[in-house]
Amino acid sequence: MKKRVIGIAALVAAFALAAFVLTGCGGSSSSASASASASGESAAASAEASGGVFRTLDEIKDSGKIIIGVFSDKHPFGYVDEGGEYAGYDVELANRLAKDLGVEVEYVSTEAANRVEYLETGKVDVILANFTVTAERAEKVDFCDAYMNVALGVVSHKDNVITDLSQIGEGDEVIVITGTTAETYLTENNPEIALKKFETYANAKTAFENKEGVAWANDNTEVIAFANGAEGFTVGIEELGSLDTIAPAVSKGNTELLEWINEDMEKLGAEKFFHAAYEKTLLEVYGADYEDTLVVEPGQK
Amino acid sequence: MANEGVLRIEKLRKQFGDNVVIDGLDLTVQPGEVVVVIGPSGCGKSTLLRCINGLEEIQGGRILLDDDEVDGRSKNIAQIRQRLGMVFQSYDLFPHKTIIENVTLSPIVVQKRPKDEAIAEGEALLERVGLLDKRDDYPRQLSGGQKQRVTIARALAMKPEIMLLDEITAALDPEMVHEVLDVILDLAREGKTMIIVTHEMSFARAVADRVIFLEGGRIVEEGIPEQFFTNPKTERARAFLHTFEFAAVRSHVAQED
Amino acid sequence: MELLGLDVLFKGSNAMRLLQGLGVAVEISVISVVISLVLGMLFGVFMTWKNPVARVISRIYLEIVRIMPQLVLLFIVFFGATRALNINISAELSSIIVFSFWGVGEMGDLVRGSLESIPVHQYESAAALGMTKGQIYYHVVIPQAVRRLIPMSINLVTRMIKTTSLILMIGVVEVMKVGQQIIEANRMASPNAVFGIYGTILLLYFLVCWPISMLARHLEKKWSN
């Protein structure tokens, strides 16, 4: 029995030691590792002081650094260029916000699936990752003013441009990619339209280029990029269904930061910052024709 | 063999659950004596040896080596076991060690004897069991009989006062039995104290000072081998010995041309 | 070159970035593997205890390790700890904690398996030679258990290294994430980058795991003599 007690004590001690080692390693590894990753001293560190999970505007200013979650692999919205620098339409705004606040910016690479979590746990101050405003998400995070429009779009062959869904005849098929908003929307709202479904973007693209289907419905940014990149196609319907917007988001209740961002974005809108950002980052993909469709200048009508 | 201990077993009781395996057994073994324990399987003879070596918890009585009690749970059991050399049926050499390492491991790490001395003695023991040429082999390169001879040398390397041999030829091919038992006969000739559990009746007869017939966890009969094997006193011993004999079922007359 | 999509490797500092990403993956794996090996040994011994409390504890631990996908564990430690306990753990430390938690469990079970595969006769023979419990483990049981353990634990280690690609989900930019970044940044200019980059990553993982497998084979050969 006595031996067993000693054994347990040894085990506990071993785990304690491991925890100590872990902490030591963690500390050094976070400072040594790639600059792009979340560091040990993230936003949540001072969360207790402010009472909430987030950092207040003053805390961000005092720390001299704002932590912003962006995509690192969604060209041309948020990506890392060959020099290892974050770039893209979202990043243009992020850089400018940091500059106006007078602080450095630290980027955290986020995934579509964990953007809400990052804000809910205060591990970032702002999410600027092509974040579409939805009622469901608005229950968990606070959205700032929008800086971009997003909707469904329909691309068709130049010799048979579809500008309205009513032009689609009985024997015609519309191509969609399984699991996309376009598939859901058409199934719910236009059940009479026959859909030809593909699992991947590449398969849908090849089929459509080979004259399968009269039209292809997808996010308008996607169909616009496709029409610009291939010969003989036109986006006949630029906005279908409800018009959604893309906006920065902050942790729920971080009103101070939210208001500051909105004020700053309004100023940026006045100087046509977002058109400039479009021309710098999105123009080569979407072309000049869609600039006004996609870009929103906050506070400007 | 000057200061060898006397082994005394008093009212030993061992049970597995409700199953009584050894039932109030008394036995004293004097220095230099060779005691052979025989009996039908399940009679408790292997358990008896395991109890003597403290490998089994006992439920009653006591086992004394001189004045030291053998108790598997006591602190000094490792020390007492150094005085008792045990060889098992399944010749368990340490597979990751060479033959000489098997023999010298315990003298070096347990008895803290100088390495050179332990190796020299180990080599002498291997010589004695006829396996010095296998010194640097690994156990799996040896036959069953050779392995069992090494096991005996390994037990002897501890310079035990009493050897406990538990059916050491039961797992061997018949042609290997002799080479192992010859080693034991040699030890007996030298006057080594031994308690031997075996099914080899002719070996038992040859080696024993005293034969103990065990059944149902009790000593049913004991005596010197000549008397026990030729004229057992009890019916049960007679019946047991009879199981080793076969009556001829065919008659053969030598034919001459 | 362009057809294979390898051209993007030589753009800017892309190749260096991939190597840095590999460095992050290797660093996290190595720390986790060392912790897993050391604590896994202790846990494995703990698992062989007959004590019912020890049995229940190790059973529950092992089941959690087996049932929970590593991704869920990463989210629990990285986000959950902040949510529930208001402790902020960096992404790298979260990864090390999760991989060690996983590794200690799996390693412990391997150790338990190899300890239990040592026949009871080995313990008894050693005990009969007067060895103490500690001597039995040190000289007889552990050397044999380690030999049985090597191939299986190497398998675990290479699995752990490969699974580090999951940590991109909590924002750690390791080799896989760098690869995705390069592919996406060049989607228009070099559509074939996907082959070149993933091929390169495959090669990098191979270069890390191959020496480990070779070491294991060497040890196995050495001990089978």
CSV table of N, CA, C and O in Angstrom, one decimal, chain C residues 116-205:
chain,number,residue,atom,x,y,z
C,116,GLU,N,2.6,-6.0,-20.4
C,116,GLU,CA,1.8,-7.2,-20.2
C,116,GLU,C,2.2,-8.4,-21.1
C,116,GLU,O,1.8,-9.5,-20.8
C,117,SER,N,2.9,-8.1,-22.2
C,117,SER,CA,3.3,-9.2,-23.0
C,117,SER,C,4.5,-9.9,-22.5
C,117,SER,O,4.9,-10.9,-23.0
C,118,ILE,N,5.1,-9.3,-21.5
C,118,ILE,CA,6.3,-10.0,-20.9
C,118,ILE,C,5.7,-11.1,-20.0
C,118,ILE,O,4.9,-10.8,-19.1
C,119,PRO,N,6.0,-12.4,-20.3
C,119,PRO,CA,5.4,-13.5,-19.5
C,119,PRO,C,5.7,-13.4,-18.0
C,119,PRO,O,6.7,-12.9,-17.6
C,120,VAL,N,4.7,-13.8,-17.3
C,120,VAL,CA,4.8,-13.8,-15.8
C,120,VAL,C,6.0,-14.5,-15.3
C,120,VAL,O,6.6,-14.2,-14.3
C,121,HIS,N,6.4,-15.5,-16.1
C,121,HIS,CA,7.6,-16.3,-15.7
C,121,HIS,C,8.9,-15.5,-15.6
C,121,HIS,O,9.8,-15.8,-14.9
C,122,GLN,N,8.9,-14.5,-16.5
C,122,GLN,CA,10.1,-13.6,-16.5
C,122,GLN,C,10.2,-12.9,-15.1
C,122,GLN,O,11.3,-12.8,-14.6
C,123,TYR,N,9.1,-12.4,-14.7
C,123,TYR,CA,9.1,-11.7,-13.4
C,123,TYR,C,9.5,-12.7,-12.3
C,123,TYR,O,10.3,-12.4,-11.4
C,124,GLU,N,8.9,-13.9,-12.3
C,124,GLU,CA,9.1,-14.9,-11.3
C,124,GLU,C,10.5,-15.4,-11.3
C,124,GLU,O,11.2,-15.6,-10.2
C,125,SER,N,11.1,-15.7,-12.5
C,125,SER,CA,12.5,-16.1,-12.6
C,125,SER,C,13.4,-15.1,-11.9
C,125,SER,O,14.3,-15.4,-11.2
C,126,ALA,N,13.1,-13.8,-12.3
C,126,ALA,CA,14.0,-12.8,-11.8
C,126,ALA,C,13.8,-12.6,-10.2
C,126,ALA,O,14.8,-12.5,-9.5
C,127,ALA,N,12.5,-12.8,-9.8
C,127,ALA,CA,12.3,-12.7,-8.3
C,127,ALA,C,13.0,-13.8,-7.6
C,127,ALA,O,13.6,-13.7,-6.6
C,128,ALA,N,12.9,-15.0,-8.2
C,128,ALA,CA,13.6,-16.2,-7.6
C,128,ALA,C,15.1,-16.0,-7.6
C,128,ALA,O,15.7,-16.7,-6.8
C,129,LEU,N,15.6,-15.2,-8.4
C,129,LEU,CA,17.1,-14.9,-8.3
C,129,LEU,C,17.4,-13.8,-7.3
C,129,LEU,O,18.5,-13.3,-7.3
C,130,GLY,N,16.4,-13.4,-6.5
C,130,GLY,CA,16.7,-12.5,-5.4
C,130,GLY,C,16.6,-11.1,-5.8
C,130,GLY,O,17.0,-10.2,-5.1
C,131,MET,N,16.0,-10.8,-7.0
C,131,MET,CA,16.0,-9.4,-7.4
C,131,MET,C,14.8,-8.7,-6.8
C,131,MET,O,13.8,-9.3,-6.5
C,132,THR,N,15.0,-7.4,-6.5
C,132,THR,CA,13.9,-6.6,-5.9
C,132,THR,C,13.0,-6.2,-7.1
C,132,THR,O,13.4,-6.3,-8.3
C,133,LYS,N,11.9,-5.6,-6.7
C,133,LYS,CA,10.9,-5.2,-7.8
C,133,LYS,C,11.6,-4.2,-8.8
C,133,LYS,O,11.5,-4.3,-10.0
C,134,GLY,N,12.3,-3.3,-8.2
C,134,GLY,CA,13.0,-2.3,-9.0
C,134,GLY,C,14.0,-2.9,-10.0
C,134,GLY,O,14.1,-2.6,-11.1
C,135,GLN,N,14.8,-3.9,-9.4
C,135,GLN,CA,15.8,-4.6,-10.2
C,135,GLN,C,15.2,-5.4,-11.3
C,135,GLN,O,15.6,-5.4,-12.5
C,136,ILE,N,14.0,-6.0,-11.0
C,136,ILE,CA,13.3,-6.8,-12.0
C,136,ILE,C,12.9,-5.9,-13.2
C,136,ILE,O,13.1,-6.2,-14.3
C,137,TYR,N,12.3,-4.7,-12.8
C,137,TYR,CA,11.9,-3.8,-13.9
C,137,TYR,C,13.1,-3.3,-14.7
C,137,TYR,O,13.1,-3.3,-15.9
C,138,TYR,N,14.1,-2.9,-14.0
C,138,TYR,CA,15.2,-2.3,-14.7
C,138,TYR,C,16.0,-3.2,-15.5
C,138,TYR,O,16.4,-2.9,-16.7
C,139,HIS,N,16.3,-4.4,-15.0
C,139,HIS,CA,17.2,-5.3,-15.7
C,139,HIS,C,16.5,-6.3,-16.7
C,139,HIS,O,17.0,-6.8,-17.6
C,140,VAL,N,15.2,-6.6,-16.3
C,140,VAL,CA,14.6,-7.7,-17.0
C,140,VAL,C,13.4,-7.2,-17.9
C,140,VAL,O,13.3,-7.5,-19.1
C,141,VAL,N,12.4,-6.5,-17.2
C,141,VAL,CA,11.2,-6.2,-17.9
C,141,VAL,C,11.3,-5.1,-18.9
C,141,VAL,O,10.9,-5.2,-20.0
C,142,ILE,N,11.8,-4.0,-18.4
C,142,ILE,CA,11.9,-2.8,-19.3
C,142,ILE,C,12.7,-3.0,-20.5
C,142,ILE,O,12.3,-2.7,-21.6
C,143,PRO,N,13.9,-3.6,-20.4
C,143,PRO,CA,14.7,-3.8,-21.6
C,143,PRO,C,13.9,-4.6,-22.7
C,143,PRO,O,14.0,-4.3,-23.9
C,144,GLN,N,13.2,-5.6,-22.2
C,144,GLN,CA,12.4,-6.4,-23.2
C,144,GLN,C,11.2,-5.6,-23.7
C,144,GLN,O,10.8,-5.7,-24.9
C,145,ALA,N,10.5,-4.9,-22.8
C,145,ALA,CA,9.4,-4.1,-23.2
C,145,ALA,C,9.7,-3.1,-24.2
C,145,ALA,O,9.1,-2.9,-25.2
C,146,VAL,N,10.9,-2.4,-24.0
C,146,VAL,CA,11.3,-1.4,-24.9
C,146,VAL,C,11.5,-1.9,-26.3
C,146,VAL,O,11.1,-1.3,-27.3
C,147,ARG,N,12.1,-3.1,-26.4
C,147,ARG,CA,12.3,-3.7,-27.7
C,147,ARG,C,11.0,-4.0,-28.4
C,147,ARG,O,10.9,-3.8,-29.6
C,148,ARG,N,10.0,-4.4,-27.7
C,148,ARG,CA,8.7,-4.7,-28.3
C,148,ARG,C,8.0,-3.3,-28.7
C,148,ARG,O,7.2,-3.3,-29.6
C,149,LEU,N,8.4,-2.3,-28.0
C,149,LEU,CA,7.7,-1.0,-28.1
C,149,LEU,C,8.2,-0.2,-29.3
C,149,LEU,O,7.4,0.5,-29.9
C,150,ILE,N,9.4,-0.4,-29.7
C,150,ILE,CA,10.0,0.5,-30.7
C,150,ILE,C,9.2,0.6,-32.0
C,150,ILE,O,8.8,1.7,-32.4
C,151,PRO,N,8.8,-0.5,-32.6
C,151,PRO,CA,8.1,-0.4,-33.9
C,151,PRO,C,6.8,0.4,-33.7
C,151,PRO,O,6.5,1.3,-34.5
C,152,MET,N,6.1,0.0,-32.7
C,152,MET,CA,4.8,0.7,-32.5
C,152,MET,C,4.9,2.1,-32.1
C,152,MET,O,4.1,3.0,-32.6
C,153,SER,N,5.9,2.5,-31.3
C,153,SER,CA,6.0,3.9,-30.9
C,153,SER,C,6.5,4.7,-32.1
C,153,SER,O,6.1,5.9,-32.2
C,154,ILE,N,7.3,4.2,-33.0
C,154,ILE,CA,7.7,4.9,-34.1
C,154,ILE,C,6.5,5.2,-35.0
C,154,ILE,O,6.4,6.3,-35.5
C,155,ASN,N,5.7,4.2,-35.1
C,155,ASN,CA,4.4,4.5,-35.9
C,155,ASN,C,3.6,5.6,-35.3
C,155,ASN,O,3.1,6.5,-36.0
C,156,LEU,N,3.5,5.6,-34.0
C,156,LEU,CA,2.8,6.7,-33.3
C,156,LEU,C,3.5,8.1,-33.5
C,156,LEU,O,2.8,9.1,-33.8
C,157,VAL,N,4.8,8.1,-33.5
C,157,VAL,CA,5.5,9.3,-33.7
C,157,VAL,C,5.3,9.9,-35.1
C,157,VAL,O,5.0,11.1,-35.2
C,158,THR,N,5.4,9.0,-36.1
C,158,THR,CA,5.2,9.5,-37.4
C,158,THR,C,3.7,10.0,-37.6
C,158,THR,O,3.5,11.0,-38.3
C,159,ARG,N,2.8,9.3,-37.0
C,159,ARG,CA,1.4,9.7,-37.1
C,159,ARG,C,1.2,11.1,-36.4
C,159,ARG,O,0.5,11.9,-36.9
C,160,MET,N,1.9,11.3,-35.3
C,160,MET,CA,1.8,12.6,-34.6
C,160,MET,C,2.4,13.7,-35.5
C,160,MET,O,1.8,14.8,-35.6
C,161,ILE,N,3.5,13.4,-36.2
C,161,ILE,CA,4.1,14.5,-37.0
C,161,ILE,C,3.1,14.8,-38.2
C,161,ILE,O,2.9,16.0,-38.5
C,162,LYS,N,2.5,13.8,-38.8
C,162,LYS,CA,1.6,14.1,-39.9
C,162,LYS,C,0.4,14.8,-39.4
C,162,LYS,O,-0.2,15.6,-40.2
C,163,THR,N,-0.1,14.5,-38.2
C,163,THR,CA,-1.3,15.1,-37.8
C,163,THR,C,-1.1,16.5,-37.4
C,163,THR,O,-2.1,17.2,-37.2
C,164,THR,N,0.1,17.0,-37.3
C,164,THR,CA,0.3,18.4,-36.9
C,164,THR,C,-0.4,19.3,-37.9
C,164,THR,O,-0.6,20.5,-37.7
C,165,SER,N,-0.7,18.8,-39.1
C,165,SER,CA,-1.3,19.7,-40.1
C,165,SER,C,-2.7,20.2,-39.6
C,165,SER,O,-3.1,21.3,-40.1
C,166,LEU,N,-3.2,19.6,-38.6
C,166,LEU,CA,-4.5,20.0,-38.0
C,166,LEU,C,-4.4,21.4,-37.3
C,166,LEU,O,-5.3,22.1,-37.2
C,167,ILE,N,-3.2,21.7,-36.8
C,167,ILE,CA,-3.0,22.9,-36.0
C,167,ILE,C,-3.2,24.2,-36.7
C,167,ILE,O,-3.4,25.2,-36.1
C,168,LEU,N,-3.3,24.1,-38.1
C,168,LEU,CA,-3.6,25.3,-38.8
C,168,LEU,C,-5.0,25.8,-38.5
C,168,LEU,O,-5.3,26.9,-38.7
C,169,MET,N,-5.9,24.9,-38.0
C,169,MET,CA,-7.2,25.2,-37.7
C,169,MET,C,-7.3,26.2,-36.4
C,169,MET,O,-8.3,26.8,-36.2
C,170,ILE,N,-6.2,26.2,-35.6
C,170,ILE,CA,-6.2,27.2,-34.6
C,170,ILE,C,-5.2,28.3,-34.8
C,170,ILE,O,-4.7,28.9,-33.9
C,171,GLY,N,-4.9,28.5,-36.1
C,171,GLY,CA,-4.1,29.6,-36.5
C,171,GLY,C,-2.6,29.5,-36.4
C,171,GLY,O,-1.9,30.4,-36.6
C,172,VAL,N,-2.1,28.2,-36.2
C,172,VAL,CA,-0.7,28.1,-36.3
C,172,VAL,C,-0.3,27.9,-37.8
C,172,VAL,O,-0.9,27.0,-38.5
C,173,VAL,N,0.6,28.7,-38.2
C,173,VAL,CA,0.9,28.7,-39.7
C,173,VAL,C,2.1,27.7,-39.8
C,173,VAL,O,3.2,28.0,-39.6
C,174,GLU,N,1.7,26.4,-40.1
C,174,GLU,CA,2.7,25.4,-40.3
C,174,GLU,C,2.8,25.1,-41.8
C,174,GLU,O,2.2,25.8,-42.6
C,175,VAL,N,3.6,24.1,-42.1
C,175,VAL,CA,3.9,23.8,-43.5
C,175,VAL,C,2.7,23.7,-44.4
C,175,VAL,O,2.6,24.2,-45.5
C,176,MET,N,1.6,23.0,-43.9
C,176,MET,CA,0.4,22.8,-44.7
C,176,MET,C,-0.3,24.1,-45.0
C,176,MET,O,-0.7,24.4,-46.1
C,177,LYS,N,-0.3,25.0,-44.0
C,177,LYS,CA,-1.0,26.3,-44.1
C,177,LYS,C,-0.2,27.1,-45.1
C,177,LYS,O,-0.8,27.8,-46.0
C,178,VAL,N,1.1,27.1,-45.0
C,178,VAL,CA,1.9,27.9,-45.9
C,178,VAL,C,1.7,27.4,-47.3
C,178,VAL,O,1.5,28.2,-48.2
C,179,GLY,N,1.6,26.1,-47.5
C,179,GLY,CA,1.3,25.5,-48.8
C,179,GLY,C,0.0,26.1,-49.3
C,179,GLY,O,-0.1,26.5,-50.5
C,180,GLN,N,-1.1,26.0,-48.5
C,180,GLN,CA,-2.4,26.5,-49.0
C,180,GLN,C,-2.3,28.0,-49.3
C,180,GLN,O,-2.9,28.5,-50.3
C,181,GLN,N,-1.5,28.8,-48.5
C,181,GLN,CA,-1.4,30.2,-48.8
C,181,GLN,C,-0.7,30.4,-50.2
C,181,GLN,O,-1.2,31.2,-51.0
C,182,ILE,N,0.3,29.6,-50.4
C,182,ILE,CA,1.0,29.8,-51.7
C,182,ILE,C,0.1,29.4,-52.9
C,182,ILE,O,0.0,30.1,-53.9
C,183,ILE,N,-0.6,28.3,-52.7
C,183,ILE,CA,-1.5,27.8,-53.8
C,183,ILE,C,-2.5,28.9,-54.1
C,183,ILE,O,-2.8,29.2,-55.2
C,184,GLU,N,-3.2,29.4,-53.0
C,184,GLU,CA,-4.3,30.3,-53.2
C,184,GLU,C,-3.8,31.6,-53.8
C,184,GLU,O,-4.5,32.3,-54.6
C,185,ALA,N,-2.6,32.1,-53.3
C,185,ALA,CA,-2.1,33.4,-53.8
C,185,ALA,C,-1.8,33.3,-55.3
C,185,ALA,O,-1.7,34.3,-56.0
C,186,ASN,N,-1.6,32.1,-55.8
C,186,ASN,CA,-1.2,31.9,-57.2
C,186,ASN,C,-2.3,31.2,-58.0
C,186,ASN,O,-2.0,30.6,-59.1
C,187,ARG,N,-3.5,31.2,-57.5
C,187,ARG,CA,-4.6,30.5,-58.2
C,187,ARG,C,-4.8,30.9,-59.6
C,187,ARG,O,-5.0,30.1,-60.5
C,188,MET,N,-4.6,32.2,-59.9
C,188,MET,CA,-4.8,32.7,-61.3
C,188,MET,C,-3.5,32.5,-62.1
C,188,MET,O,-3.5,31.9,-63.2
C,189,ALA,N,-2.4,32.9,-61.5
C,189,ALA,CA,-1.1,32.9,-62.3
C,189,ALA,C,-0.6,31.4,-62.5
C,189,ALA,O,-0.2,31.1,-63.6
C,190,SER,N,-0.6,30.6,-61.5
C,190,SER,CA,-0.1,29.2,-61.7
C,190,SER,C,-1.1,28.2,-61.1
C,190,SER,O,-1.0,27.8,-60.0
C,191,PRO,N,-2.1,27.9,-61.9
C,191,PRO,CA,-3.1,26.9,-61.4
C,191,PRO,C,-2.6,25.6,-61.1
C,191,PRO,O,-3.2,24.8,-60.3
C,192,ASN,N,-1.4,25.2,-61.6
C,192,ASN,CA,-0.8,23.9,-61.3
C,192,ASN,C,0.0,23.9,-60.0
C,192,ASN,O,0.5,22.9,-59.6
C,193,ALA,N,0.0,25.0,-59.3
C,193,ALA,CA,0.8,25.1,-58.1
C,193,ALA,C,0.3,24.1,-57.1
C,193,ALA,O,1.1,23.6,-56.3
C,194,VAL,N,-0.9,23.7,-57.2
C,194,VAL,CA,-1.5,22.8,-56.2
C,194,VAL,C,-0.7,21.4,-56.3
C,194,VAL,O,-0.4,20.9,-55.2
C,195,PHE,N,-0.3,21.0,-57.5
C,195,PHE,CA,0.5,19.8,-57.5
C,195,PHE,C,1.9,20.0,-57.0
C,195,PHE,O,2.4,19.2,-56.2
C,196,GLY,N,2.5,21.0,-57.5
C,196,GLY,CA,3.9,21.3,-57.1
C,196,GLY,C,4.0,21.5,-55.6
C,196,GLY,O,4.9,20.9,-54.9
C,197,ILE,N,3.1,22.2,-55.0
C,197,ILE,CA,3.2,22.5,-53.6
C,197,ILE,C,2.9,21.3,-52.7
C,197,ILE,O,3.7,21.0,-51.8
C,198,TYR,N,1.8,20.6,-53.0
C,198,TYR,CA,1.5,19.5,-52.2
C,198,TYR,C,2.5,18.4,-52.4
C,198,TYR,O,2.9,17.7,-51.5
C,199,GLY,N,3.0,18.3,-53.6
C,199,GLY,CA,4.1,17.3,-53.8
C,199,GLY,C,5.3,17.6,-53.0
C,199,GLY,O,6.0,16.8,-52.4
C,200,THR,N,5.7,18.9,-52.9
C,200,THR,CA,6.8,19.3,-52.1
C,200,THR,C,6.6,19.0,-50.6
C,200,THR,O,7.5,18.6,-49.9
C,201,ILE,N,5.3,19.3,-50.2
C,201,ILE,CA,5.0,19.1,-48.8
C,201,ILE,C,5.1,17.6,-48.5
C,201,ILE,O,5.7,17.2,-47.4
C,202,LEU,N,4.6,16.8,-49.4
C,202,LEU,CA,4.7,15.3,-49.3
C,202,LEU,C,6.2,14.9,-49.1
C,202,LEU,O,6.6,14.2,-48.2
C,203,LEU,N,7.0,15.5,-49.9
C,203,LEU,CA,8.5,15.2,-49.9
C,203,LEU,C,9.1,15.6,-48.5
C,203,LEU,O,9.9,14.9,-47.9
C,204,LEU,N,8.6,16.8,-48.0
C,204,LEU,CA,9.2,17.3,-46.8
C,204,LEU,C,8.8,16.4,-45.6
C,204,LEU,O,9.6,16.1,-44.8
C,205,TYR,N,7.5,16.0,-45.6
C,205,TYR,CA,7.1,15.1,-44.5
C,205,TYR,C,7.9,13.8,-44.6
C,205,TYR,O,8.3,13.2,-43.6
